[in-house]
C-alpha atoms as a PDB file:
ATOM      1  CA  MET A   1      45.288  44.790  49.950  1.00  0.00           C
ATOM      2  CA  GLY A   2      46.069  44.850  46.226  1.00  0.00           C
ATOM      3  CA  THR A   3      49.397  45.029  44.447  1.00  0.00           C
ATOM      4  CA  ILE A   4      51.538  47.940  45.637  1.00  0.00           C
ATOM      5  CA  PRO A   5      52.365  50.243  42.705  1.00  0.00           C
ATOM      6  CA  ILE A   6      55.959  51.016  41.760  1.00  0.00           C
ATOM      7  CA  VAL A   7      56.633  54.628  42.779  1.00  0.00           C
ATOM      8  CA  ASP A   8      59.343  56.967  41.512  1.00  0.00           C
ATOM      9  CA  ILE A   9      59.969  59.523  44.266  1.00  0.00           C
ATOM     10  CA  HIS A  10      62.580  61.460  42.268  1.00  0.00           C
ATOM     11  CA  THR A  11      61.530  62.735  38.858  1.00  0.00           C
ATOM     12  CA  HIS A  12      61.771  66.222  37.348  1.00  0.00           C
ATOM     13  CA  THR A  13      59.565  68.069  34.919  1.00  0.00           C
ATOM     14  CA  ILE A  14      58.866  71.457  33.400  1.00  0.00           C
ATOM     15  CA  PRO A  15      55.051  71.344  33.205  1.00  0.00           C
ATOM     16  CA  GLN A  16      53.785  72.364  29.780  1.00  0.00           C
ATOM     17  CA  SER A  17      51.120  74.596  31.313  1.00  0.00           C
ATOM     18  CA  PHE A  18      53.873  76.422  33.239  1.00  0.00           C
ATOM     19  CA  VAL A  19      55.743  76.992  29.978  1.00  0.00           C
ATOM     20  CA  ASP A  20      52.507  78.315  28.457  1.00  0.00           C
ATOM     21  CA  GLU A  21      51.994  80.641  31.426  1.00  0.00           C
ATOM     22  CA  VAL A  22      55.537  81.994  31.071  1.00  0.00           C
ATOM     23  CA  ARG A  23      54.824  82.764  27.413  1.00  0.00           C
ATOM     24  CA  ARG A  24      51.625  84.591  28.326  1.00  0.00           C
ATOM     25  CA  ASP A  25      53.372  86.540  31.076  1.00  0.00           C
ATOM     26  CA  SER A  26      55.930  87.894  28.583  1.00  0.00           C
ATOM     27  CA  GLY A  27      58.675  88.352  31.156  1.00  0.00           C
ATOM     28  CA  ARG A  28      56.727  90.572  33.573  1.00  0.00           C
ATOM     29  CA  HIS A  29      57.728  88.340  36.496  1.00  0.00           C
ATOM     30  CA  GLY A  30      61.254  87.618  35.306  1.00  0.00           C
ATOM     31  CA  TYR A  31      60.596  84.246  33.651  1.00  0.00           C
ATOM     32  CA  SER A  32      61.046  84.027  29.908  1.00  0.00           C
ATOM     33  CA  ILE A  33      61.509  81.681  26.972  1.00  0.00           C
ATOM     34  CA  ARG A  34      64.272  82.356  24.497  1.00  0.00           C
ATOM     35  CA  ARG A  35      65.713  80.465  21.561  1.00  0.00           C
ATOM     36  CA  ARG A  36      69.309  79.316  21.613  1.00  0.00           C
ATOM     37  CA  ALA A  37      71.654  79.628  18.672  1.00  0.00           C
ATOM     38  CA  ASN A  38      71.124  75.913  17.964  1.00  0.00           C
ATOM     39  CA  GLY A  39      67.367  76.466  17.637  1.00  0.00           C
ATOM     40  CA  LEU A  40      66.315  74.881  20.940  1.00  0.00           C
ATOM     41  CA  GLU A  41      64.150  76.852  23.330  1.00  0.00           C
ATOM     42  CA  GLU A  42      65.247  77.390  26.929  1.00  0.00           C
ATOM     43  CA  LEU A  43      63.479  78.678  30.015  1.00  0.00           C
ATOM     44  CA  ILE A  44      65.158  81.528  31.913  1.00  0.00           C
ATOM     45  CA  THR A  45      64.430  82.324  35.582  1.00  0.00           C
ATOM     46  CA  PRO A  46      64.626  85.734  37.308  1.00  0.00           C
ATOM     47  CA  ASP A  47      67.986  85.047  38.947  1.00  0.00           C
ATOM     48  CA  TRP A  48      69.797  84.357  35.665  1.00  0.00           C
ATOM     49  CA  PRO A  49      71.154  87.107  33.402  1.00  0.00           C
ATOM     50  CA  THR A  50      68.991  87.694  30.337  1.00  0.00           C
ATOM     51  CA  ASP A  51      71.467  89.825  28.387  1.00  0.00           C
ATOM     52  CA  ALA A  52      73.876  86.971  27.588  1.00  0.00           C
ATOM     53  CA  PRO A  53      74.296  86.056  23.909  1.00  0.00           C
ATOM     54  CA  PRO A  54      72.140  83.167  22.628  1.00  0.00           C
ATOM     55  CA  GLU A  55      75.187  80.940  22.167  1.00  0.00           C
ATOM     56  CA  LYS A  56      75.603  81.017  25.974  1.00  0.00           C
ATOM     57  CA  ASP A  57      73.260  78.316  27.321  1.00  0.00           C
ATOM     58  CA  LEU A  58      71.820  79.661  30.560  1.00  0.00           C
ATOM     59  CA  GLY A  59      68.369  78.210  30.905  1.00  0.00           C
ATOM     60  CA  GLN A  60      66.847  74.763  30.866  1.00  0.00           C
ATOM     61  CA  GLU A  61      65.941  73.185  27.554  1.00  0.00           C
ATOM     62  CA  VAL A  62      62.226  73.027  26.860  1.00  0.00           C
ATOM     63  CA  VAL A  63      62.125  69.534  25.388  1.00  0.00           C
ATOM     64  CA  GLN A  64      59.579  66.722  25.149  1.00  0.00           C
ATOM     65  CA  LYS A  65      60.936  64.516  27.920  1.00  0.00           C
ATOM     66  CA  ARG A  66      60.517  67.425  30.328  1.00  0.00           C
ATOM     67  CA  THR A  67      57.233  68.969  29.198  1.00  0.00           C
ATOM     68  CA  ASP A  68      55.104  66.330  27.461  1.00  0.00           C
ATOM     69  CA  GLU A  69      53.418  64.352  30.221  1.00  0.00           C
ATOM     70  CA  ALA A  70      51.918  61.757  27.876  1.00  0.00           C
ATOM     71  CA  PHE A  71      55.388  61.029  26.494  1.00  0.00           C
ATOM     72  CA  ARG A  72      56.839  60.910  30.010  1.00  0.00           C
ATOM     73  CA  GLN A  73      54.206  58.433  31.147  1.00  0.00           C
ATOM     74  CA  ARG A  74      54.955  56.147  28.214  1.00  0.00           C
ATOM     75  CA  GLU A  75      58.596  56.194  29.280  1.00  0.00           C
ATOM     76  CA  MET A  76      57.564  55.335  32.839  1.00  0.00           C
ATOM     77  CA  ARG A  77      55.408  52.410  31.699  1.00  0.00           C
ATOM     78  CA  ALA A  78      58.355  51.053  29.712  1.00  0.00           C
ATOM     79  CA  ALA A  79      60.444  51.294  32.905  1.00  0.00           C
ATOM     80  CA  ARG A  80      57.715  49.405  34.871  1.00  0.00           C
ATOM     81  CA  ILE A  81      56.950  52.475  36.989  1.00  0.00           C
ATOM     82  CA  ASP A  82      53.333  53.162  37.954  1.00  0.00           C
ATOM     83  CA  VAL A  83      53.482  56.435  39.871  1.00  0.00           C
ATOM     84  CA  SER A  84      55.716  59.471  39.309  1.00  0.00           C
ATOM     85  CA  VAL A  85      56.138  61.978  42.135  1.00  0.00           C
ATOM     86  CA  GLU A  86      57.009  65.008  40.042  1.00  0.00           C
ATOM     87  CA  GLY A  87      58.999  68.057  41.076  1.00  0.00           C
ATOM     88  CA  ILE A  88      60.383  70.981  39.138  1.00  0.00           C
ATOM     89  CA  LEU A  89      63.791  70.789  37.483  1.00  0.00           C
ATOM     90  CA  PRO A  90      66.166  72.001  40.274  1.00  0.00           C
ATOM     91  CA  PRO A  91      67.847  74.837  38.294  1.00  0.00           C
ATOM     92  CA  LEU A  92      64.392  76.447  38.099  1.00  0.00           C
ATOM     93  CA  MET A  93      64.132  76.778  41.900  1.00  0.00           C
ATOM     94  CA  SER A  94      65.249  80.402  41.494  1.00  0.00           C
ATOM     95  CA  TYR A  95      66.221  81.064  45.112  1.00  0.00           C
ATOM     96  CA  GLY A  96      68.422  83.933  43.959  1.00  0.00           C
ATOM     97  CA  GLY A  97      65.521  85.863  42.464  1.00  0.00           C
ATOM     98  CA  ASP A  98      63.251  88.522  43.898  1.00  0.00           C
ATOM     99  CA  PRO A  99      60.815  86.871  46.359  1.00  0.00           C
ATOM    100  CA  THR A 100      57.746  88.350  44.665  1.00  0.00           C
ATOM    101  CA  GLN A 101      58.846  87.039  41.282  1.00  0.00           C
ATOM    102  CA  ALA A 102      59.765  83.692  42.823  1.00  0.00           C
ATOM    103  CA  GLU A 103      56.340  83.478  44.460  1.00  0.00           C
ATOM    104  CA  TRP A 104      54.668  84.000  41.080  1.00  0.00           C
ATOM    105  CA  GLY A 105      56.903  81.318  39.602  1.00  0.00           C
ATOM    106  CA  ALA A 106      56.152  78.853  42.387  1.00  0.00           C
ATOM    107  CA  ARG A 107      52.393  79.319  41.971  1.00  0.00           C
ATOM    108  CA  ALA A 108      52.630  78.865  38.201  1.00  0.00           C
ATOM    109  CA  ILE A 109      54.862  75.804  38.579  1.00  0.00           C
ATOM    110  CA  ASN A 110      52.599  74.193  41.168  1.00  0.00           C
ATOM    111  CA  ASP A 111      49.494  74.914  39.108  1.00  0.00           C
ATOM    112  CA  GLY A 112      51.310  73.233  36.213  1.00  0.00           C
ATOM    113  CA  LEU A 113      52.170  70.210  38.336  1.00  0.00           C
ATOM    114  CA  ALA A 114      48.538  70.029  39.428  1.00  0.00           C
ATOM    115  CA  ALA A 115      47.476  70.015  35.766  1.00  0.00           C
ATOM    116  CA  ASN A 116      49.726  66.989  35.183  1.00  0.00           C
ATOM    117  CA  CYS A 117      48.168  65.283  38.203  1.00  0.00           C
ATOM    118  CA  ALA A 118      44.676  65.996  36.873  1.00  0.00           C
ATOM    119  CA  ALA A 119      45.562  64.608  33.443  1.00  0.00           C
ATOM    120  CA  PHE A 120      47.018  61.390  34.939  1.00  0.00           C
ATOM    121  CA  PRO A 121      45.402  61.071  38.376  1.00  0.00           C
ATOM    122  CA  GLN A 122      46.479  57.468  38.931  1.00  0.00           C
ATOM    123  CA  ASN A 123      50.050  57.983  37.745  1.00  0.00           C
ATOM    124  CA  VAL A 124      51.244  61.445  38.801  1.00  0.00           C
ATOM    125  CA  HIS A 125      51.573  62.986  42.277  1.00  0.00           C
ATOM    126  CA  GLY A 126      52.798  66.535  42.737  1.00  0.00           C
ATOM    127  CA  MET A 127      55.932  67.552  44.645  1.00  0.00           C
ATOM    128  CA  ALA A 128      55.488  71.220  45.461  1.00  0.00           C
ATOM    129  CA  HIS A 129      57.983  73.978  44.737  1.00  0.00           C
ATOM    130  CA  VAL A 130      58.227  76.910  47.169  1.00  0.00           C
ATOM    131  CA  PRO A 131      60.134  80.247  47.152  1.00  0.00           C
ATOM    132  CA  LEU A 132      62.416  79.301  50.032  1.00  0.00           C
ATOM    133  CA  GLN A 133      64.354  82.600  49.975  1.00  0.00           C
ATOM    134  CA  SER A 134      61.235  83.914  51.734  1.00  0.00           C
ATOM    135  CA  PRO A 135      60.268  81.245  54.287  1.00  0.00           C
ATOM    136  CA  GLU A 136      56.965  82.963  55.061  1.00  0.00           C
ATOM    137  CA  LEU A 137      55.970  82.958  51.398  1.00  0.00           C
ATOM    138  CA  ALA A 138      57.206  79.368  51.141  1.00  0.00           C
ATOM    139  CA  ALA A 139      54.950  78.320  54.016  1.00  0.00           C
ATOM    140  CA  LYS A 140      52.025  80.167  52.438  1.00  0.00           C
ATOM    141  CA  GLU A 141      52.490  78.497  49.047  1.00  0.00           C
ATOM    142  CA  LEU A 142      53.000  75.058  50.572  1.00  0.00           C
ATOM    143  CA  THR A 143      49.773  75.442  52.534  1.00  0.00           C
ATOM    144  CA  ARG A 144      47.942  76.509  49.356  1.00  0.00           C
ATOM    145  CA  VAL A 145      48.978  73.501  47.282  1.00  0.00           C
ATOM    146  CA  VAL A 146      48.366  71.005  50.074  1.00  0.00           C
ATOM    147  CA  GLU A 147      44.886  72.400  50.754  1.00  0.00           C
ATOM    148  CA  ARG A 148      43.924  73.020  47.119  1.00  0.00           C
ATOM    149  CA  TYR A 149      45.604  70.166  45.274  1.00  0.00           C
ATOM    150  CA  GLY A 150      46.384  67.599  47.953  1.00  0.00           C
ATOM    151  CA  PHE A 151      50.143  67.543  47.326  1.00  0.00           C
ATOM    152  CA  ARG A 152      51.933  65.400  49.919  1.00  0.00           C
ATOM    153  CA  ALA A 153      55.568  66.268  49.159  1.00  0.00           C
ATOM    154  CA  VAL A 154      57.743  69.337  48.618  1.00  0.00           C
ATOM    155  CA  GLN A 155      61.163  69.645  46.979  1.00  0.00           C
ATOM    156  CA  ILE A 156      63.746  72.076  48.353  1.00  0.00           C
ATOM    157  CA  GLY A 157      67.377  72.838  47.592  1.00  0.00           C
ATOM    158  CA  ALA A 158      70.211  71.703  49.836  1.00  0.00           C
ATOM    159  CA  ASN A 159      71.058  75.346  50.520  1.00  0.00           C
ATOM    160  CA  VAL A 160      69.292  78.654  50.145  1.00  0.00           C
ATOM    161  CA  ARG A 161      71.470  81.381  48.674  1.00  0.00           C
ATOM    162  CA  GLY A 162      74.476  79.681  50.268  1.00  0.00           C
ATOM    163  CA  GLU A 163      72.857  79.353  53.699  1.00  0.00           C
ATOM    164  CA  ASN A 164      72.557  75.890  55.236  1.00  0.00           C
ATOM    165  CA  LEU A 165      69.184  74.377  56.054  1.00  0.00           C
ATOM    166  CA  ASP A 166      69.612  74.778  59.831  1.00  0.00           C
ATOM    167  CA  VAL A 167      69.377  78.602  59.861  1.00  0.00           C
ATOM    168  CA  ARG A 168      66.513  79.641  62.119  1.00  0.00           C
ATOM    169  CA  GLU A 169      65.144  81.967  59.454  1.00  0.00           C
ATOM    170  CA  LEU A 170      63.783  78.848  57.726  1.00  0.00           C
ATOM    171  CA  ASP A 171      61.655  77.848  60.719  1.00  0.00           C
ATOM    172  CA  PRO A 172      58.372  79.156  59.195  1.00  0.00           C
ATOM    173  CA  PHE A 173      58.846  76.693  56.358  1.00  0.00           C
ATOM    174  CA  TRP A 174      59.758  73.806  58.663  1.00  0.00           C
ATOM    175  CA  ASP A 175      56.738  74.672  60.832  1.00  0.00           C
ATOM    176  CA  ALA A 176      54.452  74.383  57.813  1.00  0.00           C
ATOM    177  CA  ALA A 177      56.077  71.213  56.472  1.00  0.00           C
ATOM    178  CA  GLN A 178      55.660  69.437  59.797  1.00  0.00           C
ATOM    179  CA  SER A 179      52.139  70.647  60.491  1.00  0.00           C
ATOM    180  CA  LEU A 180      50.974  69.745  56.972  1.00  0.00           C
ATOM    181  CA  GLY A 181      52.652  66.334  57.178  1.00  0.00           C
ATOM    182  CA  VAL A 182      54.423  66.547  53.816  1.00  0.00           C
ATOM    183  CA  LEU A 183      57.555  64.676  52.822  1.00  0.00           C
ATOM    184  CA  VAL A 184      60.468  67.097  52.295  1.00  0.00           C
ATOM    185  CA  PHE A 185      62.711  66.016  49.412  1.00  0.00           C
ATOM    186  CA  VAL A 186      66.144  67.671  49.555  1.00  0.00           C
ATOM    187  CA  HIS A 187      67.857  68.058  46.182  1.00  0.00           C
ATOM    188  CA  PRO A 188      71.261  69.661  45.564  1.00  0.00           C
ATOM    189  CA  GLU A 189      71.621  72.872  43.568  1.00  0.00           C
ATOM    190  CA  HIS A 190      74.394  75.498  43.425  1.00  0.00           C
ATOM    191  CA  PRO A 191      76.974  73.331  45.256  1.00  0.00           C
ATOM    192  CA  SER A 192      79.884  74.734  47.228  1.00  0.00           C
ATOM    193  CA  GLY A 193      83.475  74.886  45.986  1.00  0.00           C
ATOM    194  CA  LEU A 194      82.631  75.671  42.364  1.00  0.00           C
ATOM    195  CA  LEU A 195      86.101  77.027  41.607  1.00  0.00           C
ATOM    196  CA  ARG A 196      87.642  73.580  42.130  1.00  0.00           C
ATOM    197  CA  LEU A 197      84.805  71.715  40.426  1.00  0.00           C
ATOM    198  CA  ARG A 198      84.860  73.339  37.005  1.00  0.00           C
ATOM    199  CA  LYS A 199      86.508  70.426  35.198  1.00  0.00           C
ATOM    200  CA  TYR A 200      85.395  66.865  34.471  1.00  0.00           C
ATOM    201  CA  TRP A 201      81.731  67.549  35.399  1.00  0.00           C
ATOM    202  CA  LEU A 202      82.841  67.463  39.046  1.00  0.00           C
ATOM    203  CA  VAL A 203      80.158  70.009  39.890  1.00  0.00           C
ATOM    204  CA  ASN A 204      77.730  67.100  39.498  1.00  0.00           C
ATOM    205  CA  LEU A 205      79.900  64.060  40.201  1.00  0.00           C
ATOM    206  CA  VAL A 206      81.351  65.472  43.444  1.00  0.00           C
ATOM    207  CA  GLY A 207      79.632  68.772  44.199  1.00  0.00           C
ATOM    208  CA  ASN A 208      76.017  67.604  44.161  1.00  0.00           C
ATOM    209  CA  PRO A 209      76.573  64.633  46.515  1.00  0.00           C
ATOM    210  CA  LEU A 210      78.622  66.883  48.798  1.00  0.00           C
ATOM    211  CA  GLU A 211      75.848  69.475  48.900  1.00  0.00           C
ATOM    212  CA  THR A 212      73.307  66.856  49.925  1.00  0.00           C
ATOM    213  CA  THR A 213      75.700  65.561  52.582  1.00  0.00           C
ATOM    214  CA  ILE A 214      76.097  69.028  54.082  1.00  0.00           C
ATOM    215  CA  ALA A 215      72.316  69.363  54.159  1.00  0.00           C
ATOM    216  CA  GLY A 216      71.925  66.049  55.989  1.00  0.00           C
ATOM    217  CA  ALA A 217      74.588  66.983  58.537  1.00  0.00           C
ATOM    218  CA  CYS A 218      72.948  70.349  59.232  1.00  0.00           C
ATOM    219  CA  LEU A 219      69.534  68.769  59.694  1.00  0.00           C
ATOM    220  CA  ILE A 220      71.054  66.442  62.320  1.00  0.00           C
ATOM    221  CA  PHE A 221      73.633  68.604  64.096  1.00  0.00           C
ATOM    222  CA  GLY A 222      71.791  71.872  63.544  1.00  0.00           C
ATOM    223  CA  GLY A 223      68.841  70.680  65.606  1.00  0.00           C
ATOM    224  CA  VAL A 224      66.218  70.766  62.829  1.00  0.00           C
ATOM    225  CA  LEU A 225      65.216  67.140  63.346  1.00  0.00           C
ATOM    226  CA  GLU A 226      65.132  67.652  67.099  1.00  0.00           C
ATOM    227  CA  ARG A 227      62.923  70.742  66.873  1.00  0.00           C
ATOM    228  CA  TYR A 228      60.582  69.032  64.402  1.00  0.00           C
ATOM    229  CA  PRO A 229      60.115  65.455  65.627  1.00  0.00           C
ATOM    230  CA  ARG A 230      57.376  64.632  63.088  1.00  0.00           C
ATOM    231  CA  LEU A 231      59.271  65.955  60.068  1.00  0.00           C
ATOM    232  CA  ASN A 232      60.014  63.444  57.292  1.00  0.00           C
ATOM    233  CA  VAL A 233      63.015  64.189  55.046  1.00  0.00           C
ATOM    234  CA  CYS A 234      64.360  62.279  52.050  1.00  0.00           C
ATOM    235  CA  LEU A 235      67.836  63.039  50.694  1.00  0.00           C
ATOM    236  CA  ALA A 236      68.354  62.779  46.935  1.00  0.00           C
ATOM    237  CA  HIS A 237      70.984  60.628  45.201  1.00  0.00           C
ATOM    238  CA  ALA A 238      71.126  58.075  48.035  1.00  0.00           C
ATOM    239  CA  GLY A 239      71.971  60.857  50.486  1.00  0.00           C
ATOM    240  CA  GLY A 240      75.209  61.911  48.819  1.00  0.00           C
ATOM    241  CA  TYR A 241      77.966  60.695  51.141  1.00  0.00           C
ATOM    242  CA  THR A 242      75.690  60.591  54.198  1.00  0.00           C
ATOM    243  CA  PRO A 243      75.126  56.808  54.560  1.00  0.00           C
ATOM    244  CA  TRP A 244      78.781  55.968  54.037  1.00  0.00           C
ATOM    245  CA  ILE A 245      80.119  58.448  56.590  1.00  0.00           C
ATOM    246  CA  GLN A 246      77.582  57.870  59.361  1.00  0.00           C
ATOM    247  CA  GLY A 247      80.174  56.133  61.559  1.00  0.00           C
ATOM    248  CA  ARG A 248      82.395  59.211  61.518  1.00  0.00           C
ATOM    249  CA  TRP A 249      79.430  61.419  62.347  1.00  0.00           C
ATOM    250  CA  ARG A 250      78.425  59.117  65.194  1.00  0.00           C
ATOM    251  CA  HIS A 251      81.940  59.229  66.623  1.00  0.00           C
ATOM    252  CA  GLY A 252      82.024  63.003  66.280  1.00  0.00           C
ATOM    253  CA  ALA A 253      78.715  63.276  68.111  1.00  0.00           C
ATOM    254  CA  GLU A 254      80.276  61.328  70.987  1.00  0.00           C
ATOM    255  CA  VAL A 255      83.545  63.256  71.314  1.00  0.00           C
ATOM    256  CA  ARG A 256      82.991  66.774  69.924  1.00  0.00           C
ATOM    257  CA  PRO A 257      80.916  69.360  71.827  1.00  0.00           C
ATOM    258  CA  GLU A 258      80.454  71.376  68.612  1.00  0.00           C
ATOM    259  CA  THR A 259      77.981  68.775  67.373  1.00  0.00           C
ATOM    260  CA  LYS A 260      75.578  69.807  70.142  1.00  0.00           C
ATOM    261  CA  GLU A 261      75.949  73.584  69.991  1.00  0.00           C
ATOM    262  CA  ARG A 262      72.747  74.030  67.948  1.00  0.00           C
ATOM    263  CA  GLY A 263      70.561  71.966  70.237  1.00  0.00           C
ATOM    264  CA  ALA A 264      70.996  68.446  68.853  1.00  0.00           C
ATOM    265  CA  THR A 265      71.178  66.946  72.326  1.00  0.00           C
ATOM    266  CA  GLY A 266      69.717  63.504  71.621  1.00  0.00           C
ATOM    267  CA  GLY A 267      71.754  60.528  70.497  1.00  0.00           C
ATOM    268  CA  PHE A 268      73.072  60.654  66.933  1.00  0.00           C
ATOM    269  CA  ASP A 269      71.271  57.506  65.821  1.00  0.00           C
ATOM    270  CA  GLN A 270      67.966  58.968  66.968  1.00  0.00           C
ATOM    271  CA  TYR A 271      68.297  61.692  64.329  1.00  0.00           C
ATOM    272  CA  PHE A 272      70.034  59.699  61.615  1.00  0.00           C
ATOM    273  CA  ARG A 273      67.265  57.132  61.790  1.00  0.00           C
ATOM    274  CA  ARG A 274      64.818  59.883  60.798  1.00  0.00           C
ATOM    275  CA  LEU A 275      66.340  60.358  57.345  1.00  0.00           C
ATOM    276  CA  TYR A 276      65.180  58.658  54.157  1.00  0.00           C
ATOM    277  CA  PHE A 277      67.228  58.044  51.010  1.00  0.00           C
ATOM    278  CA  ASP A 278      66.402  57.463  47.372  1.00  0.00           C
ATOM    279  CA  THR A 279      68.028  54.784  45.229  1.00  0.00           C
ATOM    280  CA  VAL A 280      69.908  56.921  42.664  1.00  0.00           C
ATOM    281  CA  ILE A 281      73.405  55.513  43.248  1.00  0.00           C
ATOM    282  CA  HIS A 282      74.135  53.764  39.889  1.00  0.00           C
ATOM    283  CA  ASP A 283      75.635  50.600  41.356  1.00  0.00           C
ATOM    284  CA  PRO A 284      73.704  47.521  42.569  1.00  0.00           C
ATOM    285  CA  ARG A 285      76.317  46.606  45.189  1.00  0.00           C
ATOM    286  CA  THR A 286      76.319  50.099  46.629  1.00  0.00           C
ATOM    287  CA  LEU A 287      72.540  50.201  46.608  1.00  0.00           C
ATOM    288  CA  ARG A 288      72.474  46.953  48.545  1.00  0.00           C
ATOM    289  CA  PHE A 289      74.904  48.424  51.074  1.00  0.00           C
ATOM    290  CA  LEU A 290      72.577  51.414  51.449  1.00  0.00           C
ATOM    291  CA  ILE A 291      69.577  49.178  52.116  1.00  0.00           C
ATOM    292  CA  ASP A 292      71.516  47.001  54.561  1.00  0.00           C
ATOM    293  CA  SER A 293      73.016  50.043  56.287  1.00  0.00           C
ATOM    294  CA  VAL A 294      69.945  52.229  56.850  1.00  0.00           C
ATOM    295  CA  GLY A 295      67.173  49.637  56.564  1.00  0.00           C
ATOM    296  CA  SER A 296      64.753  48.834  53.773  1.00  0.00           C
ATOM    297  CA  ASP A 297      62.114  50.966  55.490  1.00  0.00           C
ATOM    298  CA  ARG A 298      64.239  54.110  54.912  1.00  0.00           C
ATOM    299  CA  VAL A 299      64.941  53.691  51.188  1.00  0.00           C
ATOM    300  CA  LEU A 300      62.661  54.953  48.410  1.00  0.00           C
ATOM    301  CA  HIS A 301      62.895  54.068  44.733  1.00  0.00           C
ATOM    302  CA  GLY A 302      63.874  57.142  42.703  1.00  0.00           C
ATOM    303  CA  THR A 303      65.200  57.586  39.171  1.00  0.00           C
ATOM    304  CA  ASP A 304      66.101  61.265  38.579  1.00  0.00           C
ATOM    305  CA  TYR A 305      64.180  61.077  35.297  1.00  0.00           C
ATOM    306  CA  ALA A 306      64.782  62.682  32.816  1.00  0.00           C
ATOM    307  CA  ALA A 307      68.307  63.871  33.720  1.00  0.00           C
ATOM    308  CA  ASP A 308      71.294  62.389  31.902  1.00  0.00           C
ATOM    309  CA  MET A 309      72.567  61.417  35.368  1.00  0.00           C
ATOM    310  CA  GLY A 310      69.338  59.576  36.104  1.00  0.00           C
ATOM    311  CA  ASP A 311      68.603  55.850  36.076  1.00  0.00           C
ATOM    312  CA  TRP A 312      65.093  54.627  35.389  1.00  0.00           C
ATOM    313  CA  THR A 313      66.063  50.975  34.859  1.00  0.00           C
ATOM    314  CA  GLN A 314      66.308  49.970  38.512  1.00  0.00           C
ATOM    315  CA  VAL A 315      63.087  48.020  38.982  1.00  0.00           C
ATOM    316  CA  PRO A 316      64.448  44.685  37.670  1.00  0.00           C
ATOM    317  CA  THR A 317      67.659  45.209  39.656  1.00  0.00           C
ATOM    318  CA  ILE A 318      65.790  45.700  42.926  1.00  0.00           C
ATOM    319  CA  ARG A 319      63.373  42.872  42.125  1.00  0.00           C
ATOM    320  CA  GLY A 320      66.330  40.542  41.567  1.00  0.00           C
ATOM    321  CA  MET A 321      68.326  41.369  44.707  1.00  0.00           C
ATOM    322  CA  ALA A 322      69.289  38.111  46.399  1.00  0.00           C
ATOM    323  CA  GLY A 323      68.716  37.913  50.133  1.00  0.00           C
ATOM    324  CA  LEU A 324      66.233  40.781  50.174  1.00  0.00           C
ATOM    325  CA  SER A 325      62.738  39.685  51.169  1.00  0.00           C
ATOM    326  CA  GLU A 326      59.771  40.340  48.908  1.00  0.00           C
ATOM    327  CA  SER A 327      58.363  42.587  51.623  1.00  0.00           C
ATOM    328  CA  ASP A 328      61.578  44.615  51.687  1.00  0.00           C
ATOM    329  CA  LYS A 329      61.539  44.961  47.900  1.00  0.00           C
ATOM    330  CA  THR A 330      57.923  46.118  47.999  1.00  0.00           C
ATOM    331  CA  ASP A 331      58.785  48.709  50.640  1.00  0.00           C
ATOM    332  CA  VAL A 332      61.651  50.153  48.601  1.00  0.00           C
ATOM    333  CA  LEU A 333      59.802  50.099  45.287  1.00  0.00           C
ATOM    334  CA  GLY A 334      56.659  51.818  46.465  1.00  0.00           C
ATOM    335  CA  ALA A 335      55.194  51.152  49.893  1.00  0.00           C
ATOM    336  CA  ASN A 336      57.570  53.444  51.796  1.00  0.00           C
ATOM    337  CA  ALA A 337      56.854  56.403  49.524  1.00  0.00           C
ATOM    338  CA  LEU A 338      53.110  55.881  49.666  1.00  0.00           C
ATOM    339  CA  ARG A 339      53.129  55.659  53.468  1.00  0.00           C
ATOM    340  CA  LEU A 340      55.189  58.833  53.802  1.00  0.00           C
ATOM    341  CA  MET A 341      52.782  60.716  51.580  1.00  0.00           C
ATOM    342  CA  GLY A 342      49.749  59.394  53.396  1.00  0.00           C
ATOM    343  CA  ARG A 343      48.558  57.296  50.455  1.00  0.00           C
ATOM    344  CA  ALA A 344      46.834  53.956  50.909  1.00  0.00           C
ATOM    345  CA  VAL A 345      49.049  50.877  50.625  1.00  0.00           C
END
């Protein structure tokens, strides 16, 4: 067995070939490129209003660190990262849009991700995007990219149009994810309680971790992990508040009948142990608590590149953690992710 590569399980892109396809489509499917008042281009999705003035920033900036894969890979090499598992920028998930338009967008995005993989086959793996507002279409698109491109992961939002991930309408997607053996990466988007989170960037600092926490709770108490015993799920941003509140959840599972009303009849730890967590927590002491709390076999190195809330300088920190075995460090930095995606380690 050779050296295990360093894997980044949490990185976001806007594939250049997707941007090119949006330009060619000229808005027929609801996706468009427009120029802001400051001269930057932004990508608009079907569920965002297109009649807002250009000084109102609605879309996602089309900039080099998001679209230029050669530039991105140079950044990864500088950060000592060998493999990027790339997913779409979360605001482009477009769950609020028309399902037919969202299906077109998902196909174009995934074809763009596949182009990045083809250009850098040793360094880029694709993380599929699916139109989850239509679980049947989501299952169809996931099957397509797994069979055609060999993708071994899929990114989904922590809610779908405000619905939690335990609603039974999502079962066609969960069926496909389990049967195809892909890793499901849950990333927050459109968090709850926006009225109280408008100031101080709380929508990200508080709302995003809360949204991921709600998703984790619903997967456990909503019976999703019980119904799908082979499903592998990773929660973004170190699971939000999930690892730190597990004791309260465990106690609630013991004393509250409501925790079992959706079919989660097994012991709490049986389900909690099924979850994986990335390392985007921005504090070495807290990261060490995460590893000690859930186990080094459940933690995956992730950076959230190229977001301003990301951190792609973690490799030396993890390498230098005292008291953590070299095997544990190897698991966190790459081996766990490769195993989950069925790649050789």
